[in-house]
Amino acid sequence: MKKTFARLIINLLVSDWLQSLGFMMSYYWIVKGKIVEGTWCNVQGAIINLGDVASGFWATSICLHTFFSVIKGYEPRNYLEISMAIIWPLNVFISLIGFVIQNRLHGNSYSFYGSAGGSWCWINQEFNEYRVILHYGIVTILASIMIFLYGWMLLVIHRQQQEIAVIKFEETRKILQKTRKKFIYYPVVYLVLVLPLALERYLAISGITLPFTYLIVAGCIFASAGTVNAAIYGFTRNLVSINSFLVFLKIGEEKG
């Protein structure tokens, strides 16, 4: 189970990396001074959408794996292989189908990927309904699934902890609590980090425009998912400790 879980985390980190790579491509627009539709914009838009949605799928996959392993007490056979066979091809399809939609519906009138608030390229506002179909709707469904499953799991875990406490197996209860919390961090992080940007997008669809600064901050928060997930993995696997991290910061300050 540990190997499967670690490999699920790796796939989540790859999704986070793609998302960050897409946002880093905006340095090109900073140098250029403006966003121009074309090859670079198309690549950035496709990569950002791929990373965003894939992160949601992998967070949900981790949630399902946690549900089966912790609550049901077993790991589905070939879970990792099945997840990879479904999630990656599906997300590549979701990100590339926009070019087919563009050619069939609008020809060369509008590019499917264009400026998203003047800071990076994403699905053009002319294709607003596909922002819901290919991103918002998917993320909302995945988030709802995770919230439902985690609500269920927390209730079951709480009940089990109470039962263990009754028979005074305090040490066993602590181990159970510590082990199960490790599995919960990643999808919760996804839900928290995606919320600010998702809120901005839903308000934009409703005709409410938030300040440009909010969009930038929300994008930075979402793009930090890879760093946060890597930190969680390091701390929960004892690869990094608080003390060693503080020592590292202290050495850096002394060198500076």
mmCIF file of C-alpha atoms in Angstrom:
data_model
loop_
_atom_site.group_PDB
_atom_site.id
_atom_site.type_symbol
_atom_site.label_atom_id
_atom_site.label_comp_id
_atom_site.label_asym_id
_atom_site.label_seq_id
_atom_site.Cartn_x
_atom_site.Cartn_y
_atom_site.Cartn_z
ATOM 1 C CA MET A 1 0.000 0.000 0.000
ATOM 2 C CA LYS A 2 2.852 2.379 0.845
ATOM 3 C CA LYS A 3 4.410 1.975 -2.605
ATOM 4 C CA THR A 4 1.107 2.671 -4.324
ATOM 5 C CA PHE A 5 0.472 5.731 -2.180
ATOM 6 C CA ALA A 6 3.978 7.105 -2.841
ATOM 7 C CA ARG A 7 3.506 6.664 -6.590
ATOM 8 C CA LEU A 8 0.140 8.390 -6.456
ATOM 9 C CA ILE A 9 1.888 11.321 -4.772
ATOM 10 C CA ILE A 10 4.513 11.356 -7.546
ATOM 11 C CA ASN A 11 1.763 11.655 -10.164
ATOM 12 C CA LEU A 12 0.188 14.477 -8.159
ATOM 13 C CA LEU A 13 3.556 16.252 -8.021
ATOM 14 C CA VAL A 14 3.982 15.833 -11.791
ATOM 15 C CA SER A 15 0.583 17.512 -12.247
ATOM 16 C CA ASP A 16 1.658 20.313 -9.921
ATOM 17 C CA TRP A 17 4.897 20.682 -11.874
ATOM 18 C CA LEU A 18 3.004 21.009 -15.166
ATOM 19 C CA GLN A 19 0.777 23.635 -13.607
ATOM 20 C CA SER A 20 3.778 25.600 -12.315
ATOM 21 C CA LEU A 21 5.535 25.258 -15.673
ATOM 22 C CA GLY A 22 2.498 26.745 -17.370
ATOM 23 C CA PHE A 23 2.450 29.737 -15.044
ATOM 24 C CA MET A 24 6.217 30.250 -15.405
ATOM 25 C CA MET A 25 5.700 30.655 -19.134
ATOM 26 C CA SER A 26 4.187 34.047 -18.277
ATOM 27 C CA TYR A 27 7.730 35.402 -17.911
ATOM 28 C CA TYR A 28 7.676 35.517 -21.708
ATOM 29 C CA TRP A 29 4.704 37.904 -21.594
ATOM 30 C CA ILE A 30 6.504 40.076 -19.046
ATOM 31 C CA VAL A 31 9.484 40.414 -21.396
ATOM 32 C CA LYS A 32 7.220 40.988 -24.390
ATOM 33 C CA GLY A 33 5.055 43.472 -22.519
ATOM 34 C CA LYS A 34 1.750 41.965 -23.651
ATOM 35 C CA ILE A 35 -0.047 38.678 -24.336
ATOM 36 C CA VAL A 36 -0.305 37.679 -27.996
ATOM 37 C CA GLU A 37 -2.408 34.768 -29.220
ATOM 38 C CA GLY A 38 -0.383 32.152 -31.035
ATOM 39 C CA THR A 39 1.739 29.063 -30.459
ATOM 40 C CA TRP A 40 3.212 30.123 -27.100
ATOM 41 C CA CYS A 41 -0.205 31.151 -25.801
ATOM 42 C CA ASN A 42 -1.774 27.880 -26.982
ATOM 43 C CA VAL A 43 0.940 25.793 -25.325
ATOM 44 C CA GLN A 44 0.677 27.728 -22.070
ATOM 45 C CA GLY A 45 -3.113 27.489 -21.984
ATOM 46 C CA ALA A 46 -3.096 23.755 -22.680
ATOM 47 C CA ILE A 47 -0.394 23.045 -20.070
ATOM 48 C CA ILE A 48 -2.101 25.120 -17.369
ATOM 49 C CA ASN A 49 -5.446 23.433 -17.977
ATOM 50 C CA LEU A 50 -3.756 20.016 -18.055
ATOM 51 C CA GLY A 51 -1.944 20.636 -14.773
ATOM 52 C CA ASP A 52 -4.952 22.189 -13.026
ATOM 53 C CA VAL A 53 -7.438 19.460 -13.875
ATOM 54 C CA ALA A 54 -4.945 16.593 -13.523
ATOM 55 C CA SER A 55 -4.097 17.800 -10.005
ATOM 56 C CA GLY A 56 -7.770 17.533 -9.125
ATOM 57 C CA PHE A 57 -8.009 14.029 -10.553
ATOM 58 C CA TRP A 58 -4.911 12.821 -8.698
ATOM 59 C CA ALA A 59 -6.057 14.410 -5.435
ATOM 60 C CA THR A 60 -9.362 12.570 -5.876
ATOM 61 C CA SER A 61 -7.518 9.353 -6.714
ATOM 62 C CA ILE A 62 -5.553 9.679 -3.461
ATOM 63 C CA CYS A 63 -8.826 10.326 -1.646
ATOM 64 C CA LEU A 64 -10.391 7.160 -3.096
ATOM 65 C CA HIS A 65 -7.267 5.133 -2.300
ATOM 66 C CA THR A 66 -7.438 6.412 1.277
ATOM 67 C CA PHE A 67 -11.119 5.519 1.486
ATOM 68 C CA PHE A 68 -10.600 1.947 0.315
ATOM 69 C CA SER A 69 -7.429 1.391 2.347
ATOM 70 C CA VAL A 70 -8.424 3.022 5.615
ATOM 71 C CA ILE A 71 -12.192 2.583 5.768
ATOM 72 C CA LYS A 72 -12.770 -0.591 3.774
ATOM 73 C CA GLY A 73 -9.485 -2.172 4.826
ATOM 74 C CA TYR A 74 -8.193 -3.228 1.408
ATOM 75 C CA GLU A 75 -6.418 -1.830 -1.637
ATOM 76 C CA PRO A 76 -8.057 -2.294 -5.049
ATOM 77 C CA ARG A 77 -5.990 -4.465 -7.354
ATOM 78 C CA ASN A 78 -3.811 -2.566 -9.879
ATOM 79 C CA TYR A 79 -5.155 0.725 -8.518
ATOM 80 C CA LEU A 80 -2.149 2.776 -9.640
ATOM 81 C CA GLU A 81 -2.067 1.314 -13.149
ATOM 82 C CA ILE A 82 -5.803 1.827 -13.636
ATOM 83 C CA SER A 83 -5.573 5.408 -12.346
ATOM 84 C CA MET A 84 -2.706 6.249 -14.702
ATOM 85 C CA ALA A 85 -4.439 4.610 -17.669
ATOM 86 C CA ILE A 86 -7.540 6.743 -17.079
ATOM 87 C CA ILE A 87 -6.327 10.061 -15.678
ATOM 88 C CA TRP A 88 -3.439 11.022 -17.972
ATOM 89 C CA PRO A 89 -5.063 10.182 -21.350
ATOM 90 C CA LEU A 90 -8.339 11.778 -20.214
ATOM 91 C CA ASN A 91 -6.638 15.003 -19.140
ATOM 92 C CA VAL A 92 -4.558 15.251 -22.306
ATOM 93 C CA PHE A 93 -7.799 14.830 -24.264
ATOM 94 C CA ILE A 94 -9.531 17.540 -22.183
ATOM 95 C CA SER A 95 -6.714 20.006 -22.850
ATOM 96 C CA LEU A 96 -6.354 19.284 -26.570
ATOM 97 C CA ILE A 97 -10.040 18.997 -27.492
ATOM 98 C CA GLY A 98 -10.180 22.796 -27.417
ATOM 99 C CA PHE A 99 -8.317 23.015 -30.715
ATOM 100 C CA VAL A 100 -10.928 20.773 -32.357
ATOM 101 C CA ILE A 101 -13.728 22.894 -30.880
ATOM 102 C CA GLN A 102 -12.025 26.049 -32.161
ATOM 103 C CA ASN A 103 -11.757 24.785 -35.739
ATOM 104 C CA ARG A 104 -15.273 23.370 -35.914
ATOM 105 C CA LEU A 105 -17.171 26.208 -34.246
ATOM 106 C CA HIS A 106 -15.200 29.353 -34.983
ATOM 107 C CA GLY A 107 -12.611 28.461 -37.594
ATOM 108 C CA ASN A 108 -9.797 30.962 -37.260
ATOM 109 C CA SER A 109 -11.988 33.736 -35.820
ATOM 110 C CA TYR A 110 -10.997 33.077 -32.216
ATOM 111 C CA SER A 111 -8.179 31.136 -30.622
ATOM 112 C CA PHE A 112 -9.406 28.632 -28.018
ATOM 113 C CA TYR A 113 -6.620 29.684 -25.674
ATOM 114 C CA GLY A 114 -6.180 33.401 -25.119
ATOM 115 C CA SER A 115 -5.516 35.999 -22.435
ATOM 116 C CA ALA A 116 -7.036 35.130 -19.056
ATOM 117 C CA GLY A 117 -7.256 38.423 -17.222
ATOM 118 C CA GLY A 118 -4.089 39.787 -18.827
ATOM 119 C CA SER A 119 -1.651 37.664 -16.827
ATOM 120 C CA TRP A 120 -1.496 34.266 -18.545
ATOM 121 C CA CYS A 121 -3.145 32.307 -21.349
ATOM 122 C CA TRP A 122 -6.066 30.006 -20.720
ATOM 123 C CA ILE A 123 -9.451 29.237 -22.298
ATOM 124 C CA ASN A 124 -10.563 32.345 -24.196
ATOM 125 C CA GLN A 125 -13.600 34.211 -22.853
ATOM 126 C CA GLU A 126 -15.266 33.650 -26.240
ATOM 127 C CA PHE A 127 -15.479 29.992 -25.185
ATOM 128 C CA ASN A 128 -16.850 30.752 -21.714
ATOM 129 C CA GLU A 129 -19.120 27.701 -21.613
ATOM 130 C CA TYR A 130 -16.104 25.453 -22.159
ATOM 131 C CA ARG A 131 -14.416 26.978 -19.133
ATOM 132 C CA VAL A 132 -17.208 25.308 -17.175
ATOM 133 C CA ILE A 133 -17.217 22.067 -19.165
ATOM 134 C CA LEU A 134 -13.455 21.542 -19.345
ATOM 135 C CA HIS A 135 -12.380 23.029 -16.019
ATOM 136 C CA TYR A 136 -14.783 24.564 -13.482
ATOM 137 C CA GLY A 137 -17.378 21.816 -13.733
ATOM 138 C CA ILE A 138 -14.786 19.057 -13.478
ATOM 139 C CA VAL A 139 -13.011 20.682 -10.522
ATOM 140 C CA THR A 140 -16.341 21.265 -8.740
ATOM 141 C CA ILE A 141 -17.399 17.631 -9.186
ATOM 142 C CA LEU A 142 -14.018 16.340 -7.988
ATOM 143 C CA ALA A 143 -14.056 18.686 -4.992
ATOM 144 C CA SER A 144 -17.583 17.543 -4.087
ATOM 145 C CA ILE A 145 -16.492 13.899 -4.243
ATOM 146 C CA MET A 146 -13.515 14.587 -1.979
ATOM 147 C CA ILE A 147 -15.586 16.543 0.546
ATOM 148 C CA PHE A 148 -18.186 13.750 0.676
ATOM 149 C CA LEU A 149 -15.617 10.967 1.085
ATOM 150 C CA TYR A 150 -13.594 12.845 3.679
ATOM 151 C CA GLY A 151 -16.709 13.666 5.657
ATOM 152 C CA TRP A 152 -17.553 9.968 5.642
ATOM 153 C CA MET A 153 -13.995 8.984 6.584
ATOM 154 C CA LEU A 154 -13.746 11.479 9.435
ATOM 155 C CA LEU A 155 -16.971 10.155 10.936
ATOM 156 C CA VAL A 156 -15.747 6.553 10.711
ATOM 157 C CA ILE A 157 -12.295 7.427 12.077
ATOM 158 C CA HIS A 158 -13.827 9.338 14.980
ATOM 159 C CA ARG A 159 -16.067 6.371 15.811
ATOM 160 C CA GLN A 160 -13.130 3.954 15.660
ATOM 161 C CA GLN A 161 -11.023 6.194 17.880
ATOM 162 C CA GLN A 162 -13.822 6.357 20.431
ATOM 163 C CA GLU A 163 -14.143 2.569 20.428
ATOM 164 C CA ILE A 164 -10.399 2.168 20.905
ATOM 165 C CA ALA A 165 -10.417 4.752 23.698
ATOM 166 C CA VAL A 166 -13.146 2.821 25.504
ATOM 167 C CA ILE A 167 -10.975 -0.281 25.704
ATOM 168 C CA LYS A 168 -8.053 1.957 26.764
ATOM 169 C CA PHE A 169 -5.697 1.158 23.920
ATOM 170 C CA GLU A 170 -4.407 4.728 24.023
ATOM 171 C CA GLU A 171 -1.182 4.005 22.132
ATOM 172 C CA THR A 172 -3.072 2.176 19.384
ATOM 173 C CA ARG A 173 -5.486 5.092 19.119
ATOM 174 C CA LYS A 174 -2.632 7.559 18.650
ATOM 175 C CA ILE A 175 -1.022 5.416 15.954
ATOM 176 C CA LEU A 176 -4.356 5.114 14.135
ATOM 177 C CA GLN A 177 -4.898 8.864 14.267
ATOM 178 C CA LYS A 178 -1.366 9.718 13.108
ATOM 179 C CA THR A 179 -1.362 7.204 10.248
ATOM 180 C CA ARG A 180 -4.712 8.224 8.832
ATOM 181 C CA LYS A 181 -4.030 11.929 8.995
ATOM 182 C CA LYS A 182 -1.061 11.443 6.665
ATOM 183 C CA PHE A 183 -3.356 10.286 3.883
ATOM 184 C CA ILE A 184 -5.749 13.192 4.270
ATOM 185 C CA TYR A 185 -3.342 16.116 3.811
ATOM 186 C CA TYR A 186 -2.958 16.080 0.014
ATOM 187 C CA PRO A 187 -6.584 16.373 -1.147
ATOM 188 C CA VAL A 188 -7.301 18.894 1.627
ATOM 189 C CA VAL A 189 -4.365 21.005 0.396
ATOM 190 C CA TYR A 190 -5.781 20.872 -3.141
ATOM 191 C CA LEU A 191 -9.210 22.025 -1.950
ATOM 192 C CA VAL A 192 -7.768 24.911 0.071
ATOM 193 C CA LEU A 193 -5.351 26.140 -2.606
ATOM 194 C CA VAL A 194 -7.810 25.924 -5.509
ATOM 195 C CA LEU A 195 -10.559 27.815 -3.655
ATOM 196 C CA PRO A 196 -9.317 31.439 -4.156
ATOM 197 C CA LEU A 197 -8.813 31.041 -7.924
ATOM 198 C CA ALA A 198 -12.021 29.038 -8.365
ATOM 199 C CA LEU A 199 -13.945 31.757 -6.519
ATOM 200 C CA GLU A 200 -12.562 34.424 -8.855
ATOM 201 C CA ARG A 201 -13.495 32.405 -11.931
ATOM 202 C CA TYR A 202 -17.041 31.703 -10.789
ATOM 203 C CA LEU A 203 -17.561 35.372 -9.939
ATOM 204 C CA ALA A 204 -16.195 36.328 -13.370
ATOM 205 C CA ILE A 205 -18.778 34.079 -15.028
ATOM 206 C CA SER A 206 -21.450 35.854 -12.957
ATOM 207 C CA GLY A 207 -20.213 39.206 -14.256
ATOM 208 C CA ILE A 208 -18.377 40.239 -11.081
ATOM 209 C CA THR A 209 -14.778 41.338 -11.656
ATOM 210 C CA LEU A 210 -12.314 41.174 -8.779
ATOM 211 C CA PRO A 211 -9.149 43.330 -8.681
ATOM 212 C CA PHE A 212 -6.233 42.221 -10.877
ATOM 213 C CA THR A 213 -4.084 41.856 -7.748
ATOM 214 C CA TYR A 214 -6.485 39.234 -6.397
ATOM 215 C CA LEU A 215 -6.128 37.198 -9.602
ATOM 216 C CA ILE A 216 -2.325 37.253 -9.356
ATOM 217 C CA VAL A 217 -2.309 36.292 -5.670
ATOM 218 C CA ALA A 218 -4.868 33.512 -6.246
ATOM 219 C CA GLY A 219 -2.806 32.171 -9.157
ATOM 220 C CA CYS A 220 0.357 32.167 -7.028
ATOM 221 C CA ILE A 221 -1.445 30.336 -4.223
ATOM 222 C CA PHE A 222 -2.690 27.646 -6.609
ATOM 223 C CA ALA A 223 0.716 27.352 -8.290
ATOM 224 C CA SER A 224 2.335 26.703 -4.891
ATOM 225 C CA ALA A 225 0.575 23.328 -4.630
ATOM 226 C CA GLY A 226 3.678 21.419 -5.725
ATOM 227 C CA THR A 227 5.845 23.056 -3.069
ATOM 228 C CA VAL A 228 3.258 22.434 -0.351
ATOM 229 C CA ASN A 229 2.726 18.797 -1.379
ATOM 230 C CA ALA A 230 6.476 18.158 -1.529
ATOM 231 C CA ALA A 231 6.863 19.671 1.951
ATOM 232 C CA ILE A 232 4.042 17.522 3.318
ATOM 233 C CA TYR A 233 5.602 14.405 1.819
ATOM 234 C CA GLY A 234 8.987 15.255 3.323
ATOM 235 C CA PHE A 235 7.673 15.980 6.816
ATOM 236 C CA THR A 236 5.222 13.058 7.019
ATOM 237 C CA ARG A 237 7.827 10.587 5.742
ATOM 238 C CA ASN A 238 10.451 11.902 8.163
ATOM 239 C CA LEU A 239 12.654 12.936 5.238
ATOM 240 C CA VAL A 240 12.621 16.430 6.700
ATOM 241 C CA SER A 241 12.164 17.471 10.318
ATOM 242 C CA ILE A 242 11.236 20.835 11.782
ATOM 243 C CA ASN A 243 14.592 21.041 13.557
ATOM 244 C CA SER A 244 16.617 20.295 10.413
ATOM 245 C CA PHE A 245 14.540 22.822 8.475
ATOM 246 C CA LEU A 246 15.223 25.522 11.085
ATOM 247 C CA VAL A 247 18.947 24.677 11.038
ATOM 248 C CA PHE A 248 18.902 24.998 7.237
ATOM 249 C CA LEU A 249 17.299 28.442 7.482
ATOM 250 C CA LYS A 250 19.792 29.517 10.136
ATOM 251 C CA ILE A 251 22.763 28.442 7.975
ATOM 252 C CA GLY A 252 21.275 30.342 5.036
ATOM 253 C CA GLU A 253 20.951 33.501 7.121
ATOM 254 C CA GLU A 254 24.559 33.206 8.326
ATOM 255 C CA LYS A 255 25.835 32.810 4.757
ATOM 256 C CA GLY A 256 23.741 35.752 3.635
#
